[in-house]
mmCIF file of C-alpha atoms in Angstrom:
data_model
loop_
_atom_site.group_PDB
_atom_site.id
_atom_site.type_symbol
_atom_site.label_atom_id
_atom_site.label_comp_id
_atom_site.label_asym_id
_atom_site.label_seq_id
_atom_site.Cartn_x
_atom_site.Cartn_y
_atom_site.Cartn_z
ATOM 1 C CA ILE A 1 -0.082 -0.306 -0.087
ATOM 2 C CA ALA A 2 1.666 3.243 -0.754
ATOM 3 C CA GLY A 3 1.726 5.947 2.112
ATOM 4 C CA ILE A 4 4.139 6.959 4.415
ATOM 5 C CA THR A 5 6.508 4.365 6.831
ATOM 6 C CA GLN A 6 7.420 5.946 10.383
ATOM 7 C CA ALA A 7 10.285 3.116 12.131
ATOM 8 C CA PRO A 8 10.053 2.885 14.793
ATOM 9 C CA THR A 9 6.845 2.781 16.233
ATOM 10 C CA SER A 10 7.542 3.107 19.209
ATOM 11 C CA GLN A 11 10.958 3.816 21.936
ATOM 12 C CA ILE A 12 11.851 4.818 24.869
ATOM 13 C CA LEU A 13 15.176 6.010 25.345
ATOM 14 C CA ALA A 14 17.782 7.103 28.250
ATOM 15 C CA ALA A 15 18.561 11.492 27.745
ATOM 16 C CA GLY A 16 22.069 11.979 26.769
ATOM 17 C CA ARG A 17 21.395 9.405 23.431
ATOM 18 C CA ARG A 18 21.444 9.828 19.860
ATOM 19 C CA MET A 19 18.293 8.713 18.420
ATOM 20 C CA THR A 20 17.357 8.462 14.438
ATOM 21 C CA LEU A 21 13.683 8.493 13.377
ATOM 22 C CA ARG A 22 13.234 6.775 10.068
ATOM 23 C CA CYS A 23 10.294 8.207 7.209
ATOM 24 C CA THR A 24 10.010 6.958 3.753
ATOM 25 C CA GLN A 25 7.124 7.564 1.312
ATOM 26 C CA ASP A 26 6.873 6.040 -1.667
ATOM 27 C CA MET A 27 4.374 8.087 -3.154
ATOM 28 C CA ARG A 28 7.469 10.496 -5.201
ATOM 29 C CA HIS A 29 5.879 13.605 -2.974
ATOM 30 C CA ASN A 30 8.722 16.415 -3.661
ATOM 31 C CA ALA A 31 8.291 18.017 -0.069
ATOM 32 C CA MET A 32 8.280 16.657 3.459
ATOM 33 C CA TYR A 33 7.627 17.604 7.059
ATOM 34 C CA TRP A 34 8.512 16.230 10.194
ATOM 35 C CA TYR A 35 6.013 17.423 13.264
ATOM 36 C CA ARG A 36 5.777 16.876 17.049
ATOM 37 C CA GLN A 37 2.274 16.039 18.019
ATOM 38 C CA ASP A 38 1.877 17.820 22.423
ATOM 39 C CA LEU A 39 -1.312 17.566 24.388
ATOM 40 C CA GLY A 40 -1.978 20.981 24.461
ATOM 41 C CA LEU A 41 -0.043 22.162 21.630
ATOM 42 C CA GLY A 42 -0.918 21.055 18.281
ATOM 43 C CA LEU A 43 1.115 19.617 15.644
ATOM 44 C CA ARG A 44 4.792 21.598 15.522
ATOM 45 C CA LEU A 45 6.394 22.208 12.521
ATOM 46 C CA ILE A 46 10.310 20.760 13.148
ATOM 47 C CA HIS A 47 12.765 20.339 10.349
ATOM 48 C CA TYR A 48 10.602 20.118 6.527
ATOM 49 C CA SER A 49 12.438 19.672 2.880
ATOM 50 C CA ASN A 50 10.998 20.748 -0.295
ATOM 51 C CA THR A 51 13.208 18.843 -2.612
ATOM 52 C CA ALA A 52 15.498 16.062 -2.714
ATOM 53 C CA GLY A 53 19.086 18.515 -1.458
ATOM 54 C CA THR A 54 16.951 20.963 0.455
ATOM 55 C CA THR A 55 16.359 21.309 4.139
ATOM 56 C CA GLY A 56 14.865 24.200 6.188
ATOM 57 C CA LYS A 57 13.409 25.117 9.870
ATOM 58 C CA GLY A 58 10.190 24.968 10.964
ATOM 59 C CA GLU A 59 8.811 26.050 14.205
ATOM 60 C CA VAL A 60 11.179 24.404 16.684
ATOM 61 C CA PRO A 61 14.237 23.187 15.113
ATOM 62 C CA ASP A 62 16.436 23.686 18.252
ATOM 63 C CA GLY A 63 17.718 19.798 18.923
ATOM 64 C CA TYR A 64 17.040 18.347 15.815
ATOM 65 C CA SER A 65 18.482 17.509 12.824
ATOM 66 C CA VAL A 66 17.047 16.353 9.395
ATOM 67 C CA SER A 67 18.981 15.265 5.422
ATOM 68 C CA ARG A 68 17.609 14.358 2.007
ATOM 69 C CA ALA A 69 19.868 12.216 0.411
ATOM 70 C CA ASN A 70 17.169 11.448 -1.863
ATOM 71 C CA THR A 71 13.731 11.799 -2.771
ATOM 72 C CA ASP A 72 12.264 9.085 -0.880
ATOM 73 C CA ASP A 73 14.018 9.336 2.776
ATOM 74 C CA PHE A 74 13.816 12.054 5.518
ATOM 75 C CA PRO A 75 15.005 10.853 8.935
ATOM 76 C CA LEU A 76 15.227 13.117 11.486
ATOM 77 C CA THR A 77 17.998 12.766 13.949
ATOM 78 C CA LEU A 78 18.640 13.712 17.661
ATOM 79 C CA ALA A 79 21.887 14.035 18.903
ATOM 80 C CA SER A 80 21.572 14.018 22.514
ATOM 81 C CA ALA A 81 18.100 13.329 23.859
ATOM 82 C CA VAL A 82 16.395 15.428 26.448
ATOM 83 C CA PRO A 83 13.038 14.911 28.036
ATOM 84 C CA SER A 84 11.876 17.719 26.864
ATOM 85 C CA GLN A 85 11.858 15.925 23.622
ATOM 86 C CA THR A 86 9.054 12.843 24.557
ATOM 87 C CA SER A 87 6.452 13.404 21.955
ATOM 88 C CA VAL A 88 4.775 12.062 19.414
ATOM 89 C CA TYR A 89 6.552 12.821 16.012
ATOM 90 C CA PHE A 90 4.474 12.413 12.803
ATOM 91 C CA CYS A 91 6.550 12.576 9.023
ATOM 92 C CA ALA A 92 5.284 13.916 6.396
ATOM 93 C CA SER A 93 4.960 14.379 2.642
ATOM 94 C CA SER A 94 2.974 16.448 -0.363
ATOM 95 C CA ASP A 95 3.346 16.453 -4.244
ATOM 96 C CA SER A 96 5.047 19.949 -4.408
ATOM 97 C CA THR A 97 5.380 23.133 -2.912
ATOM 98 C CA GLY A 98 2.243 25.519 -4.044
ATOM 99 C CA GLY A 99 -0.870 25.689 -4.506
ATOM 100 C CA ASN A 100 -3.203 22.592 -2.993
ATOM 101 C CA GLN A 101 -0.876 20.393 -1.737
ATOM 102 C CA PRO A 102 -2.352 18.673 1.176
ATOM 103 C CA GLN A 103 0.380 16.462 3.688
ATOM 104 C CA HIS A 104 0.235 13.081 3.291
ATOM 105 C CA PHE A 105 1.239 11.600 7.360
ATOM 106 C CA GLY A 106 2.627 8.797 8.871
ATOM 107 C CA ASP A 107 1.323 6.706 11.582
ATOM 108 C CA GLY A 108 4.034 8.393 14.051
ATOM 109 C CA THR A 109 6.715 7.268 16.651
ATOM 110 C CA ARG A 110 6.115 7.947 19.791
ATOM 111 C CA LEU A 111 9.124 8.347 21.920
ATOM 112 C CA SER A 112 9.795 8.720 25.136
ATOM 113 C CA ILE A 113 12.885 10.468 26.824
ATOM 114 C CA LEU A 114 13.487 9.130 30.233
ATOM 115 C CA GLY B 1 2.876 35.992 12.233
ATOM 116 C CA GLU B 2 -0.223 33.294 11.379
ATOM 117 C CA ASP B 3 -2.230 31.381 14.346
ATOM 118 C CA VAL B 4 -4.991 29.187 13.392
ATOM 119 C CA GLU B 5 -7.682 29.204 16.716
ATOM 120 C CA GLN B 6 -10.007 26.119 17.328
ATOM 121 C CA SER B 7 -12.328 24.954 20.279
ATOM 122 C CA LEU B 8 -11.085 22.304 22.382
ATOM 123 C CA PHE B 9 -14.053 19.747 22.506
ATOM 124 C CA LEU B 10 -17.313 19.561 21.006
ATOM 125 C CA SER B 11 -19.536 16.930 22.688
ATOM 126 C CA VAL B 12 -22.518 15.264 20.144
ATOM 127 C CA ARG B 13 -26.009 12.338 20.398
ATOM 128 C CA GLU B 14 -25.103 10.101 17.176
ATOM 129 C CA GLY B 15 -27.760 11.172 14.688
ATOM 130 C CA ASP B 16 -26.992 14.846 15.386
ATOM 131 C CA SER B 17 -25.241 17.990 13.595
ATOM 132 C CA SER B 18 -21.607 18.759 14.301
ATOM 133 C CA VAL B 19 -20.452 21.735 13.210
ATOM 134 C CA ILE B 20 -16.140 21.959 14.374
ATOM 135 C CA ASN B 21 -15.005 25.995 14.144
ATOM 136 C CA CYS B 22 -11.348 27.507 13.489
ATOM 137 C CA THR B 23 -10.496 31.108 12.583
ATOM 138 C CA TYR B 24 -7.334 31.722 11.401
ATOM 139 C CA THR B 25 -5.279 35.366 10.220
ATOM 140 C CA ASP B 26 -3.226 34.751 7.327
ATOM 141 C CA SER B 27 -5.297 36.466 4.779
ATOM 142 C CA SER B 28 -3.809 35.481 2.216
ATOM 143 C CA SER B 29 -4.370 31.882 3.027
ATOM 144 C CA THR B 30 -4.679 30.081 -0.273
ATOM 145 C CA TYR B 31 -5.554 26.330 0.698
ATOM 146 C CA LEU B 32 -7.844 25.466 4.044
ATOM 147 C CA TYR B 33 -7.516 21.758 5.098
ATOM 148 C CA TRP B 34 -8.873 19.809 7.653
ATOM 149 C CA TYR B 35 -7.652 16.718 9.204
ATOM 150 C CA LYS B 36 -9.306 13.883 11.001
ATOM 151 C CA GLN B 37 -6.983 11.917 13.762
ATOM 152 C CA GLU B 38 -8.187 9.143 15.182
ATOM 153 C CA PRO B 39 -6.849 7.237 18.981
ATOM 154 C CA GLY B 40 -3.016 6.276 18.084
ATOM 155 C CA ALA B 41 -3.594 6.542 14.451
ATOM 156 C CA GLY B 42 -2.018 9.469 12.090
ATOM 157 C CA LEU B 43 -3.587 12.423 10.627
ATOM 158 C CA GLN B 44 -5.996 11.877 7.349
ATOM 159 C CA LEU B 45 -6.654 14.892 4.877
ATOM 160 C CA LEU B 46 -10.974 15.072 4.850
ATOM 161 C CA THR B 47 -11.735 17.252 2.839
ATOM 162 C CA TYR B 48 -9.946 21.473 1.766
ATOM 163 C CA ILE B 49 -11.142 24.605 0.436
ATOM 164 C CA PHE B 50 -9.698 27.077 -1.880
ATOM 165 C CA SER B 51 -10.013 30.944 -0.760
ATOM 166 C CA ASN B 52 -12.204 31.717 -3.692
ATOM 167 C CA MET B 53 -14.728 29.394 -2.712
ATOM 168 C CA ASP B 54 -17.161 29.921 -0.022
ATOM 169 C CA MET B 55 -18.434 26.440 0.367
ATOM 170 C CA LYS B 56 -18.045 22.799 -0.724
ATOM 171 C CA GLN B 57 -20.146 20.051 0.285
ATOM 172 C CA ASP B 58 -18.752 16.082 0.517
ATOM 173 C CA GLN B 59 -21.378 13.609 1.516
ATOM 174 C CA ARG B 60 -21.809 14.298 4.814
ATOM 175 C CA LEU B 61 -19.417 16.769 5.201
ATOM 176 C CA THR B 62 -19.705 20.565 4.614
ATOM 177 C CA VAL B 63 -16.986 23.347 4.700
ATOM 178 C CA LEU B 64 -17.992 26.671 5.028
ATOM 179 C CA LEU B 65 -15.536 29.624 3.698
ATOM 180 C CA ASN B 66 -15.885 33.153 5.743
ATOM 181 C CA LYS B 67 -13.079 34.730 3.946
ATOM 182 C CA LYS B 68 -13.693 38.517 5.543
ATOM 183 C CA ASP B 69 -14.229 36.853 9.138
ATOM 184 C CA LYS B 70 -11.805 34.667 8.311
ATOM 185 C CA HIS B 71 -13.923 31.696 9.684
ATOM 186 C CA LEU B 72 -13.787 28.471 8.789
ATOM 187 C CA SER B 73 -16.124 25.350 9.799
ATOM 188 C CA LEU B 74 -16.572 21.583 8.946
ATOM 189 C CA ARG B 75 -20.235 20.483 9.131
ATOM 190 C CA ILE B 76 -20.481 16.568 10.054
ATOM 191 C CA ALA B 77 -24.107 15.893 9.733
ATOM 192 C CA ASP B 78 -25.476 12.339 10.660
ATOM 193 C CA THR B 79 -22.714 12.450 13.076
ATOM 194 C CA GLN B 80 -21.804 8.060 14.025
ATOM 195 C CA THR B 81 -19.252 6.922 16.513
ATOM 196 C CA GLY B 82 -17.231 6.014 14.504
ATOM 197 C CA ASP B 83 -17.217 9.536 13.590
ATOM 198 C CA SER B 84 -14.867 10.239 17.401
ATOM 199 C CA ALA B 85 -11.733 12.275 17.074
ATOM 200 C CA ILE B 86 -9.507 15.282 16.954
ATOM 201 C CA TYR B 87 -10.230 17.440 14.291
ATOM 202 C CA PHE B 88 -6.905 19.838 12.270
ATOM 203 C CA CYS B 89 -8.003 23.249 10.716
ATOM 204 C CA ALA B 90 -4.799 24.358 9.080
ATOM 205 C CA GLU B 91 -3.684 26.742 6.561
ATOM 206 C CA ASN B 92 -1.237 26.892 3.314
ATOM 207 C CA SER B 93 -0.103 30.254 2.619
ATOM 208 C CA GLY B 94 1.271 29.848 -0.772
ATOM 209 C CA TYR B 95 4.081 27.818 0.316
ATOM 210 C CA SER B 96 4.314 24.133 0.913
ATOM 211 C CA THR B 97 3.990 24.941 5.008
ATOM 212 C CA LEU B 98 0.781 24.390 6.511
ATOM 213 C CA THR B 99 -0.254 26.137 9.758
ATOM 214 C CA PHE B 100 -1.700 23.977 11.464
ATOM 215 C CA GLY B 101 -4.690 24.928 14.948
ATOM 216 C CA LYS B 102 -4.948 22.978 17.868
ATOM 217 C CA GLY B 103 -7.250 19.971 16.956
ATOM 218 C CA THR B 104 -10.837 19.593 18.398
ATOM 219 C CA MET B 105 -11.502 16.904 19.815
ATOM 220 C CA LEU B 106 -15.348 15.326 18.732
ATOM 221 C CA LEU B 107 -17.002 12.765 20.640
ATOM 222 C CA VAL B 108 -19.968 11.297 20.134
ATOM 223 C CA SER B 109 -22.310 9.328 22.209
ATOM 224 C CA PRO B 110 -25.036 6.633 21.824
#
């Protein structure tokens, strides 16, 4: 089934550890996004990529990094995890920039930092 | 900056209509979206409306847009228990990123 695959589904991580959340899409969408969802705060954009080879900062980029080596993959890395990064992380993609380009979401990664 | 506001909670009885409201601040918004999130899942696109439209109907869903007041609403006719979820309003200001509201939790009781 075409769509977005995120891995892992959930993870418990010790503070200070490095963690990479994986996101792969098979729709050949140009743009990809990472959000975190926290109770009472809704979805907040962490980083995005409008096309392979380019990335941009969203609303809450600190403590996170991304790369976009190819069209399909958009990993999110926490270099040194802190408890405030406990959240549900969603990856999304859209066909292009501008115009009517609704975003399609993965099922999320639930991350707990202890 | 851009801001999208929604009421946090709505409770209705099965068979009634539900109306979820949203206000936004960016007058340059070109498309506005409604997403649905069921427990433990990602966001699913429900419907969208272009900013030069006043209304869009899609089966049980009706979207109304008042561009002057920057007000968007989603009406669900004949609400079912399966409609219980969190509903997010989002706006696209012409580039790829969306600004989301904090979500409205809809609870449908039998």
